[in-house]
CSV table of C-alpha atoms and ligand atoms in Angstrom, one decimal:
chain,number,residue,atom,x,y,z
A,13,MET,CA,51.9,130.2,56.1
A,14,ALA,CA,54.1,131.3,58.6
A,15,GLN,CA,57.7,129.4,58.3
A,16,ALA,CA,59.8,129.7,61.2
A,17,LEU,CA,63.5,130.4,60.7
A,18,SER,CA,66.0,131.1,63.1
A,19,ALA,CA,69.5,133.1,62.8
A,20,GLN,CA,71.7,134.2,65.8
A,21,VAL,CA,72.6,137.7,65.8
A,22,SER,CA,75.2,139.0,67.3
A,23,LEU,CA,74.4,142.4,69.1
A,24,SER,CA,77.4,144.5,70.4
A,25,VAL,CA,76.6,146.8,73.4
A,26,ARG,CA,78.2,149.6,75.4
A,27,ILE,CA,76.9,150.5,78.7
A,28,GLY,CA,77.9,153.5,81.1
A,29,SER,CA,77.3,156.6,79.8
A,30,ASP,CA,74.8,159.1,80.9
A,31,ALA,CA,71.7,158.6,79.5
A,32,SER,CA,70.1,162.5,79.9
A,33,THR,CA,73.2,163.0,77.2
A,34,ASN,CA,72.5,160.8,74.9
A,35,ARG,CA,68.9,161.5,74.4
A,36,ALA,CA,70.5,165.0,74.0
A,37,THR,CA,72.4,164.8,71.1
A,38,GLY,CA,70.4,162.1,69.8
A,39,PHE,CA,73.2,159.6,70.6
A,40,LYS,CA,71.6,156.3,71.1
A,41,GLU,CA,73.8,153.4,71.3
A,42,CYS,CA,75.4,154.1,75.0
A,43,ASN,CA,73.1,152.5,78.1
A,44,ASN,CA,71.0,151.0,75.6
A,45,ILE,CA,71.6,147.2,73.5
A,46,CYS,CA,71.1,147.8,70.2
A,47,PHE,CA,70.7,146.1,67.4
A,48,ASN,CA,70.4,147.7,63.5
A,49,ASN,CA,71.4,150.8,65.3
A,50,LYS,CA,67.9,150.1,67.3
A,51,SER,CA,68.1,150.9,71.5
A,52,TRP,CA,66.0,147.9,72.7
A,53,ILE,CA,66.2,147.4,76.5
A,54,SER,CA,67.9,149.6,78.8
A,55,THR,CA,71.0,148.4,80.6
A,56,PRO,CA,70.7,148.1,84.2
A,57,LEU,CA,72.6,151.2,86.3
A,58,GLY,CA,74.1,148.4,88.2
A,59,LEU,CA,76.5,147.2,85.4
A,60,LYS,CA,77.4,150.9,84.6
A,61,ALA,CA,81.1,151.3,84.2
A,62,LYS,CA,82.3,153.4,81.1
A,63,ASN,CA,82.8,152.7,77.8
A,64,VAL,CA,82.5,148.8,78.6
A,65,GLN,CA,81.8,146.7,75.7
A,66,LEU,CA,79.8,144.1,75.6
A,67,LYS,CA,79.0,140.9,73.4
A,68,TYR,CA,75.8,139.2,73.4
A,69,GLN,CA,73.8,136.7,71.9
A,70,PHE,CA,70.5,136.4,71.1
A,71,LYS,CA,68.3,134.6,69.1
A,72,VAL,CA,66.5,136.3,66.3
A,73,GLN,CA,63.3,134.7,64.7
A,74,SER,CA,62.2,136.6,62.0
A,75,THR,CA,59.2,134.3,59.6
A,76,SER,CA,58.2,134.3,56.3
A,77,VAL,CA,55.6,137.3,57.1
A,78,GLN,CA,57.5,138.9,58.2
A,79,GLN,CA,58.6,141.8,55.8
A,80,ALA,CA,62.7,140.7,54.7
A,81,GLY,CA,64.9,141.8,57.1
A,82,LYS,CA,62.7,142.9,59.5
A,83,SER,CA,64.3,139.8,62.2
A,84,LYS,CA,62.5,139.9,65.7
A,85,VAL,CA,63.6,139.1,69.1
A,86,SER,CA,62.1,135.9,70.0
A,87,VAL,CA,60.6,135.4,73.6
A,88,THR,CA,60.7,133.0,76.0
A,89,PRO,CA,59.0,131.3,77.8
A,90,LEU,CA,56.0,130.7,75.7
A,91,GLU,CA,53.7,129.1,78.6
A,92,LEU,CA,53.1,132.7,79.0
A,93,GLU,CA,51.0,132.7,75.7
A,94,ASN,CA,49.0,130.1,76.7
A,95,ALA,CA,46.6,131.4,80.2
A,96,LYS,CA,42.8,131.8,78.6
A,97,GLU,CA,42.4,134.5,81.2
A,98,PRO,CA,44.7,137.5,82.4
A,99,PRO,CA,46.4,136.8,86.1
A,100,LEU,CA,44.6,138.5,88.5
A,101,ASN,CA,45.8,139.9,91.6
A,102,LEU,CA,48.4,137.6,92.5
A,103,TYR,CA,49.7,139.6,95.2
A,104,LYS,CA,47.3,141.6,97.3
A,105,PRO,CA,48.3,144.4,99.4
A,106,LYS,CA,48.2,142.8,102.6
A,107,GLU,CA,50.8,140.6,100.7
A,108,PRO,CA,52.5,142.1,98.0
A,109,TYR,CA,55.5,139.6,96.4
A,110,THR,CA,58.7,141.9,97.2
A,111,ALA,CA,60.9,142.6,93.2
A,112,THR,CA,64.6,144.1,93.4
A,113,ILE,CA,64.8,147.7,90.8
A,114,LEU,CA,66.9,146.4,88.3
A,115,SER,CA,67.7,150.3,86.6
A,116,VAL,CA,66.1,153.3,86.6
A,117,GLU,CA,66.8,155.7,83.5
A,118,ARG,CA,65.5,158.8,82.9
A,119,ILE,CA,64.4,158.7,79.8
A,120,VAL,CA,63.7,162.6,78.8
A,121,GLY,CA,65.9,165.8,77.8
A,122,PRO,CA,67.3,168.7,80.0
A,123,LYS,CA,63.9,170.5,78.4
A,124,ALA,CA,62.1,168.4,79.6
A,125,PRO,CA,59.3,170.1,82.2
A,126,GLY,CA,59.3,167.4,84.7
A,127,GLU,CA,61.0,164.3,85.2
A,128,THR,CA,60.4,160.7,84.0
A,129,CYS,CA,61.6,157.9,84.6
A,130,HIS,CA,62.1,154.1,82.6
A,131,ILE,CA,62.5,151.9,85.6
A,132,VAL,CA,62.7,148.0,85.4
A,133,ILE,CA,61.6,146.1,88.4
A,134,ASP,CA,62.9,141.9,88.6
A,135,HIS,CA,60.6,139.4,89.4
A,136,GLY,CA,61.9,136.5,89.0
A,137,GLY,CA,58.8,135.5,86.7
A,138,ASN,CA,56.5,135.2,89.8
A,139,VAL,CA,54.2,137.5,89.4
A,140,PRO,CA,53.1,137.4,85.5
A,141,TYR,CA,51.0,140.3,83.8
A,142,TRP,CA,49.8,141.1,80.2
A,143,GLU,CA,50.3,143.4,77.4
A,144,GLY,CA,48.1,146.8,79.0
A,145,GLN,CA,48.1,145.8,82.6
A,146,SER,CA,48.8,147.6,85.7
A,147,TYR,CA,50.8,146.9,89.0
A,148,GLY,CA,50.4,148.0,92.5
A,149,ILE,CA,53.2,149.5,94.0
A,150,ILE,CA,53.4,150.2,97.3
A,151,PRO,CA,55.8,152.9,99.3
A,152,PRO,CA,57.9,152.4,102.3
A,153,GLY,CA,56.8,154.8,105.5
A,154,GLU,CA,53.6,155.6,106.9
A,155,ASN,CA,50.7,157.5,105.3
A,156,PRO,CA,51.4,160.8,106.2
A,157,LYS,CA,47.8,161.1,106.1
A,158,LYS,CA,47.3,158.9,108.4
A,159,PRO,CA,50.1,158.1,110.9
A,160,GLY,CA,50.7,155.0,112.2
A,161,THR,CA,49.4,152.9,108.8
A,162,PRO,CA,51.2,151.6,105.8
A,163,ASN,CA,51.4,153.8,102.7
A,164,THR,CA,49.1,153.2,100.3
A,165,VAL,CA,49.3,151.2,97.4
A,166,ARG,CA,49.6,153.7,94.2
A,167,LEU,CA,48.7,152.1,90.2
A,168,TYR,CA,51.0,152.1,87.5
A,169,SER,CA,50.8,151.1,83.6
A,170,ILE,CA,53.1,147.9,82.6
A,171,ALA,CA,55.5,149.6,80.1
A,172,SER,CA,56.5,146.3,78.8
A,173,THR,CA,55.5,142.8,77.4
A,174,ARG,CA,54.9,140.0,79.3
A,175,TYR,CA,58.2,138.8,78.2
A,176,GLY,CA,60.0,142.0,79.8
A,177,ASP,CA,62.3,144.5,78.1
A,178,SER,CA,65.3,141.5,78.8
A,179,PHE,CA,62.8,139.5,76.6
A,180,ASP,CA,62.6,136.6,79.2
A,181,GLY,CA,60.0,136.8,81.3
A,182,LYS,CA,61.3,137.8,84.6
A,183,THR,CA,61.2,141.4,84.9
A,184,THR,CA,58.1,144.4,84.2
A,185,SER,CA,58.9,148.5,83.6
A,186,LEU,CA,58.0,151.1,84.3
A,187,CYS,CA,57.5,155.0,82.9
A,188,VAL,CA,57.2,157.0,85.6
A,189,ARG,CA,56.7,160.5,86.1
A,190,ARG,CA,57.6,162.4,89.1
A,191,ALA,CA,55.1,163.8,90.6
A,192,VAL,CA,56.1,167.2,92.0
A,193,TYR,CA,54.2,170.1,94.0
A,194,TYR,CA,54.2,173.7,93.2
A,195,ASP,CA,53.3,176.5,95.9
A,196,PRO,CA,50.5,178.0,94.0
A,197,GLU,CA,51.7,181.4,95.4
A,198,THR,CA,55.4,181.3,94.5
A,199,GLY,CA,54.9,179.2,91.3
A,200,LYS,CA,58.4,177.0,93.5
A,201,GLU,CA,58.9,173.5,94.1
A,202,ASP,CA,58.0,172.6,97.9
A,203,PRO,CA,60.3,169.7,98.0
A,204,SER,CA,58.0,169.1,101.5
A,205,LYS,CA,54.6,167.7,99.1
A,206,GLN,CA,56.6,166.1,96.7
A,207,GLY,CA,54.3,162.5,95.7
A,208,ILE,CA,56.2,159.8,97.5
A,209,CYS,CA,55.6,156.9,95.3
A,210,SER,CA,56.5,158.0,92.0
A,211,ASN,CA,59.5,159.8,93.6
A,212,PHE,CA,60.4,156.5,96.1
A,213,LEU,CA,60.6,155.0,91.8
A,214,CYS,CA,62.9,157.8,90.6
A,215,ASP,CA,65.6,157.9,93.5
A,216,SER,CA,65.5,154.0,93.5
A,217,LYS,CA,68.6,152.2,92.9
A,218,PRO,CA,69.5,149.3,91.0
A,219,GLY,CA,69.2,146.1,94.0
A,220,ASP,CA,66.2,147.9,96.2
A,221,LYS,CA,63.6,146.1,97.1
A,222,ILE,CA,60.0,147.2,95.9
A,223,LYS,CA,57.1,145.8,97.3
A,224,ILE,CA,54.4,145.2,94.3
A,225,THR,CA,51.0,143.7,93.9
A,226,GLY,CA,48.5,143.4,91.5
A,227,PRO,CA,48.9,142.3,88.5
A,228,SER,CA,45.6,144.6,87.4
A,229,GLY,CA,43.0,146.1,84.8
A,230,LYS,CA,41.0,144.0,82.1
A,231,ILE,CA,40.3,147.2,80.2
A,232,MET,CA,43.4,148.0,78.7
A,233,LEU,CA,43.9,144.1,77.2
A,234,LEU,CA,44.8,143.7,73.8
A,235,PRO,CA,42.7,142.3,71.6
A,236,GLU,CA,43.8,138.4,70.3
A,237,ASP,CA,43.1,139.4,66.9
A,238,PRO,CA,45.4,140.2,65.1
A,239,LYS,CA,44.2,142.4,62.1
A,240,ALA,CA,42.6,145.2,63.7
A,241,THR,CA,43.2,148.6,63.8
A,242,HIS,CA,44.2,150.1,67.3
A,243,ILE,CA,44.2,153.9,67.6
A,244,MET,CA,45.8,155.0,70.9
A,245,ILE,CA,45.8,158.4,72.4
A,246,ALA,CA,48.1,159.1,74.9
A,247,THR,CA,49.6,161.8,77.2
A,248,GLY,CA,52.8,161.6,78.7
A,249,THR,CA,54.1,158.0,80.8
A,250,GLY,CA,50.0,157.3,79.1
A,251,VAL,CA,52.3,155.8,76.7
A,252,ALA,CA,53.1,153.0,78.8
A,253,PRO,CA,50.7,150.5,78.0
A,254,PHE,CA,51.1,151.1,74.7
A,255,ARG,CA,54.8,151.3,74.2
A,256,GLY,CA,54.0,147.1,75.8
A,257,TYR,CA,51.7,146.5,72.6
A,258,LEU,CA,53.8,147.9,70.2
A,259,ARG,CA,56.8,145.7,71.6
A,260,ARG,CA,55.0,143.4,71.0
A,261,MET,CA,53.0,144.2,67.7
A,262,PHE,CA,56.7,144.2,65.7
A,263,MET,CA,59.9,143.9,67.7
A,264,GLU,CA,59.6,140.6,69.6
A,265,ALA,CA,58.4,137.0,67.5
A,266,VAL,CA,55.1,135.0,69.0
A,267,PRO,CA,54.9,132.0,67.9
A,268,THR,CA,51.5,131.9,67.8
A,269,TYR,CA,50.9,136.5,67.4
A,270,HIS,CA,51.1,137.6,64.2
A,271,PHE,CA,50.4,141.4,63.9
A,272,GLY,CA,49.2,142.4,60.2
A,273,GLY,CA,46.5,145.1,61.4
A,274,LEU,CA,47.3,148.6,62.2
A,275,ALA,CA,48.5,150.5,65.5
A,276,TRP,CA,48.4,154.6,65.4
A,277,LEU,CA,49.7,156.2,68.3
A,278,PHE,CA,48.6,159.6,69.0
A,279,LEU,CA,51.6,161.2,71.7
A,280,GLY,CA,51.1,164.6,73.6
A,281,VAL,CA,54.0,166.0,75.3
A,282,ALA,CA,55.1,168.7,76.1
A,283,ASN,CA,58.2,169.6,73.8
A,284,THR,CA,60.9,167.5,71.4
A,285,ASP,CA,62.7,166.7,74.6
A,286,SER,CA,59.6,165.6,76.6
A,287,LEU,CA,59.3,162.6,74.1
A,288,LEU,CA,59.3,158.7,75.5
A,289,TYR,CA,60.4,156.0,73.4
A,290,ASP,CA,60.3,158.0,70.7
A,291,ASP,CA,64.0,156.0,69.1
A,292,GLU,CA,62.2,152.9,69.4
A,293,PHE,CA,59.0,153.9,68.2
A,294,ASN,CA,60.2,155.7,65.1
A,295,SER,CA,62.3,152.4,63.9
A,296,TYR,CA,58.7,151.1,63.4
A,297,LEU,CA,57.5,153.5,60.8
A,298,ARG,CA,60.8,152.9,59.0
A,299,ASP,CA,60.4,148.8,59.4
A,300,TYR,CA,56.7,148.5,59.0
A,301,PRO,CA,55.6,152.2,56.9
A,302,ASP,CA,52.2,149.7,56.0
A,303,ASN,CA,50.9,149.0,59.8
A,304,PHE,CA,52.1,151.8,61.8
A,305,ARG,CA,51.7,154.9,61.9
A,306,TYR,CA,52.9,157.7,65.0
A,307,ASP,CA,51.9,161.4,65.4
A,308,LYS,CA,52.9,163.9,67.5
A,309,ALA,CA,51.5,167.2,69.8
A,310,LEU,CA,54.0,168.9,70.6
A,311,SER,CA,52.3,171.3,72.7
A,312,ARG,CA,54.8,173.5,74.3
A,313,GLN,CA,57.0,173.9,70.6
A,314,GLU,CA,53.6,173.5,68.5
A,315,LYS,CA,50.3,175.7,68.5
A,316,ASN,CA,47.2,174.1,66.7
A,317,LYS,CA,45.1,176.0,64.1
A,318,SER,CA,43.8,178.4,66.7
A,319,GLY,CA,46.7,179.4,67.2
A,320,GLY,CA,46.8,178.1,70.9
A,321,LYS,CA,48.3,174.2,72.2
A,322,MET,CA,48.8,171.4,70.4
A,323,TYR,CA,47.4,168.5,71.8
A,324,VAL,CA,46.7,165.7,71.4
A,325,GLN,CA,42.9,166.3,70.4
A,326,ASP,CA,43.8,168.2,67.9
A,327,LYS,CA,45.8,166.1,65.8
A,328,ILE,CA,42.6,164.1,66.3
A,329,GLU,CA,40.4,166.3,64.6
A,330,GLU,CA,42.9,167.2,61.7
A,331,TYR,CA,42.6,163.0,60.6
A,332,SER,CA,39.4,163.0,62.5
A,333,ASP,CA,37.9,161.8,58.9
A,334,GLU,CA,39.9,158.8,59.0
A,335,ILE,CA,39.7,158.0,62.6
A,336,PHE,CA,35.9,158.2,62.0
A,337,LYS,CA,36.2,155.5,59.5
A,338,LEU,CA,38.8,153.3,61.1
A,339,LEU,CA,36.2,153.4,63.8
A,340,ASP,CA,33.0,152.4,61.9
A,341,SER,CA,34.9,149.3,60.7
A,342,GLY,CA,35.7,148.2,63.9
A,343,ALA,CA,38.2,149.9,64.9
A,344,HIS,CA,39.7,149.8,68.7
A,345,ILE,CA,40.9,153.3,70.1
A,346,TYR,CA,42.5,154.0,73.6
A,347,PHE,CA,42.7,156.4,75.8
A,348,CYS,CA,45.6,156.6,78.2
A,349,GLY,CA,47.2,159.4,80.5
A,350,LEU,CA,45.7,162.7,82.4
A,351,LYS,CA,41.9,162.6,83.1
A,352,GLY,CA,42.9,166.0,81.9
A,353,MET,CA,42.3,165.1,78.5
A,354,MET,CA,39.3,163.3,78.3
A,355,PRO,CA,37.0,166.2,78.5
A,356,GLY,CA,38.7,168.2,75.4
A,357,ILE,CA,38.3,164.8,73.2
A,358,GLN,CA,34.9,164.5,73.8
A,359,THR,CA,35.0,168.0,73.0
A,360,THR,CA,36.3,167.4,69.9
A,361,LEU,CA,35.1,163.9,69.0
A,362,LYS,CA,31.4,165.6,69.4
A,363,ARG,CA,31.8,168.8,67.4
A,364,VAL,CA,34.1,166.3,64.6
A,365,ALA,CA,30.6,164.3,64.7
A,366,GLU,CA,27.8,166.9,64.5
A,367,GLU,CA,29.9,168.0,61.5
A,368,ARG,CA,29.3,164.9,59.9
A,369,GLY,CA,26.6,164.7,60.7
A,370,GLU,CA,26.6,161.9,62.9
A,371,ASN,CA,24.8,161.6,67.0
A,372,TRP,CA,28.4,161.7,69.2
A,373,ASP,CA,26.1,160.2,72.3
A,374,GLU,CA,24.8,157.8,70.6
A,375,LYS,CA,28.5,157.0,68.2
A,376,LEU,CA,29.8,156.1,71.5
A,377,SER,CA,27.8,154.0,73.2
A,378,GLN,CA,27.9,151.7,70.3
A,379,LEU,CA,31.6,151.8,70.4
A,380,LYS,CA,31.7,151.0,74.3
A,381,LYS,CA,28.8,148.5,73.4
A,382,ASN,CA,30.9,146.7,70.2
A,383,LYS,CA,34.5,147.4,73.1
A,384,GLN,CA,35.6,149.5,70.5
A,385,TRP,CA,36.7,152.0,73.8
A,386,HIS,CA,38.6,152.0,76.5
A,387,VAL,CA,40.5,154.1,78.7
A,388,GLU,CA,42.4,154.4,81.6
A,389,VAL,CA,43.1,158.0,82.7
A,390,TYR,CA,44.8,159.7,86.2
B,11,FAD,P1,51.6,161.7,96.2
B,11,FAD,O1,52.2,161.5,97.3
B,11,FAD,O2,49.9,160.6,96.5
B,11,FAD,O3,50.6,162.5,95.7
B,11,FAD,C1,49.9,163.4,94.7
B,11,FAD,C2,49.7,164.3,94.4
B,11,FAD,O4,49.9,165.4,95.7
B,11,FAD,C3,51.3,165.0,94.2
B,11,FAD,O5,51.1,165.6,92.6
B,11,FAD,C4,52.0,165.5,95.2
B,11,FAD,O6,52.8,166.5,94.4
B,11,FAD,C5,50.9,166.4,96.0
B,11,FAD,N1,51.3,166.5,97.0
B,11,FAD,C6,51.5,166.3,98.1
B,11,FAD,N2,51.2,166.3,99.1
B,11,FAD,C7,50.8,167.5,98.8
B,11,FAD,C8,50.9,168.8,100.2
B,11,FAD,N3,50.4,168.3,101.5
B,11,FAD,N4,49.0,169.5,99.6
B,11,FAD,C9,49.4,169.9,98.4
B,11,FAD,N5,50.1,169.0,97.3
B,11,FAD,C10,50.7,167.3,97.7
B,11,FAD,N6,52.2,157.5,87.0
B,11,FAD,C11,53.0,157.4,86.1
B,11,FAD,O7,54.2,158.3,86.6
B,11,FAD,N7,53.3,156.5,85.0
B,11,FAD,C12,52.1,155.9,84.7
B,11,FAD,O8,51.8,154.7,84.0
B,11,FAD,C13,50.6,155.4,85.8
B,11,FAD,N8,50.0,154.7,85.8
B,11,FAD,C14,48.9,154.8,86.3
B,11,FAD,C15,47.7,153.7,86.4
B,11,FAD,C16,46.6,153.7,86.7
B,11,FAD,C17,45.7,152.8,86.7
B,11,FAD,C18,46.6,154.5,88.4
B,11,FAD,C19,45.3,155.1,88.6
B,11,FAD,C20,47.1,155.4,88.1
B,11,FAD,C21,48.3,155.2,87.4
B,11,FAD,N9,49.3,157.0,87.6
B,11,FAD,C22,50.8,156.4,86.2
B,11,FAD,C23,49.7,158.0,88.6
B,11,FAD,C24,50.3,157.1,90.0
B,11,FAD,O9,49.2,156.2,90.9
B,11,FAD,C25,50.4,157.9,91.3
B,11,FAD,O10,49.1,158.8,91.2
B,11,FAD,C26,51.1,159.2,91.0
B,11,FAD,O11,53.1,158.3,90.3
B,11,FAD,C27,51.5,160.0,92.3
B,11,FAD,O12,51.6,159.1,93.6
B,11,FAD,P2,53.0,159.8,94.4
B,11,FAD,O13,52.5,159.0,95.5
B,11,FAD,O14,54.0,160.0,93.9
B,11,FAD,O15,52.0,160.9,94.5
B,12,A2P,P1,50.6,171.2,78.5
B,12,A2P,O1,52.2,171.0,80.0
B,12,A2P,O2,51.4,172.2,78.2
B,12,A2P,O3,49.6,171.6,78.9
B,12,A2P,P2,53.4,165.4,80.3
B,12,A2P,O4,53.0,164.5,81.9
B,12,A2P,O5,54.7,164.7,79.9
B,12,A2P,O6,53.5,167.3,80.7
B,12,A2P,O7,52.9,165.1,78.8
B,12,A2P,C1,51.0,165.4,79.4
B,12,A2P,C2,51.4,166.2,78.7
B,12,A2P,O8,49.5,166.3,78.4
B,12,A2P,C3,51.7,167.4,78.0
B,12,A2P,O9,51.6,168.2,76.7
B,12,A2P,C4,50.4,168.7,78.6
B,12,A2P,O10,50.7,170.1,78.2
B,12,A2P,C5,48.8,168.3,77.8
B,12,A2P,N1,47.8,168.3,78.5
B,12,A2P,C6,47.8,169.1,80.0
B,12,A2P,N2,46.9,169.3,79.5
B,12,A2P,C7,45.5,168.5,78.7
B,12,A2P,C8,44.8,168.4,78.6
B,12,A2P,N3,44.0,168.5,79.3
B,12,A2P,N4,44.1,167.6,77.7
B,12,A2P,C9,45.1,166.9,76.2
B,12,A2P,N5,46.6,167.1,76.6
B,12,A2P,C10,47.2,167.7,77.9
């Protein structure tokens, strides 16, 4: 039986060094709140001040179902567990909620192609959501395709749990990649054609106002069974919903959710500098080796067995026997990120099924029917 024990743990916080430098050097204390040398939450850039030392008091709850020494962070308000259905479209494009940017942090290293930012938004508890849902963002300005009308809404997967990165149910985090347009002739970036919303988000500053809609989406909701197996396939920012799932499973002390199943993350990015939330994921590997697996495909740094780019589907192929067995026992499989990954993944899974003497089309329709198959690609 789970018994809750409470302990006060004091966290030391150093604020204010450059996030990309931290990443490049592998130093992960600055700009993050750390506990047992793990980075937990980003520090709002608004609080930037060199070498400031603060002491935060977090109430950390550990329960008897957890392994010794692995304390989790208590969250509030626990009423966020009560609803039977997820919140949906509380705010619509005609009447969006105006929230405030708390922090914007570049989370990739200098050798990553492109820029990805972790953005924390303060919604004051007014736009609640569940893990796996998305927010809509309405960038300011006119829609260039329809002058005289406002910009249209863009969807972003939520990268935090319902309690947010500060564990109080008042914030939402997004993982946003700047959409950049390259001139096909010169191969050079064309600043006049950069993506509107992603650039607005990555350029925003603490205190800026932001119009949000939602939350939306039911496909990627985390099934309630705490013993389930979850196979998560992500490319790039597609890791966002999985970060939320994994924080709920391994970081937060939610009295009504004690994860005892298996979570297996496959992440495809360009190179080690492009890895997203890698420190967090590695800490789960260390602390919950029986419940978490983490495999990376570094497309521009590793080769697949045919000498081509190492993509997530190549990693899936490597572990296909285990994956197929887990699916046969009811595992959920999720895909999030690049639309372009799906054809390659389907081809790989079909080939593996044929090698096993199975019919992939029948298997796929069964997985869909059983609600084991979850896809959110863009
Ligand atoms: P837009 O302004 O809409 O431009 C789109 C593309 O066209 C860009 O690549 C831009 O460079 C290019 N372009 C612009 N002008 C021109 C031109 N004149 N000629 C040619 N090309 C041009 N994105 C994330 O980063 N993180 C997420 O977690 C995420 N989650 C999503 C979840 C869902 C369910 C969906 C549907 C999408 C998600 N997206 C996510 C994608 C996101 O919604 C946006 O589509 C993305 O950020 C690009 O929007 P933008 O306004 O920056 O680009
Ligand atoms: P690459 O760009 O080397 O072709 P990010 O958005 O951070 O760049 O990550 C996306 C990752 O997905 C990259 O490693 C990218 O590789 C990879 N990728 C691109 N196209 C596909 C595809 N069709 N299938 C699987 N992975 C892909």
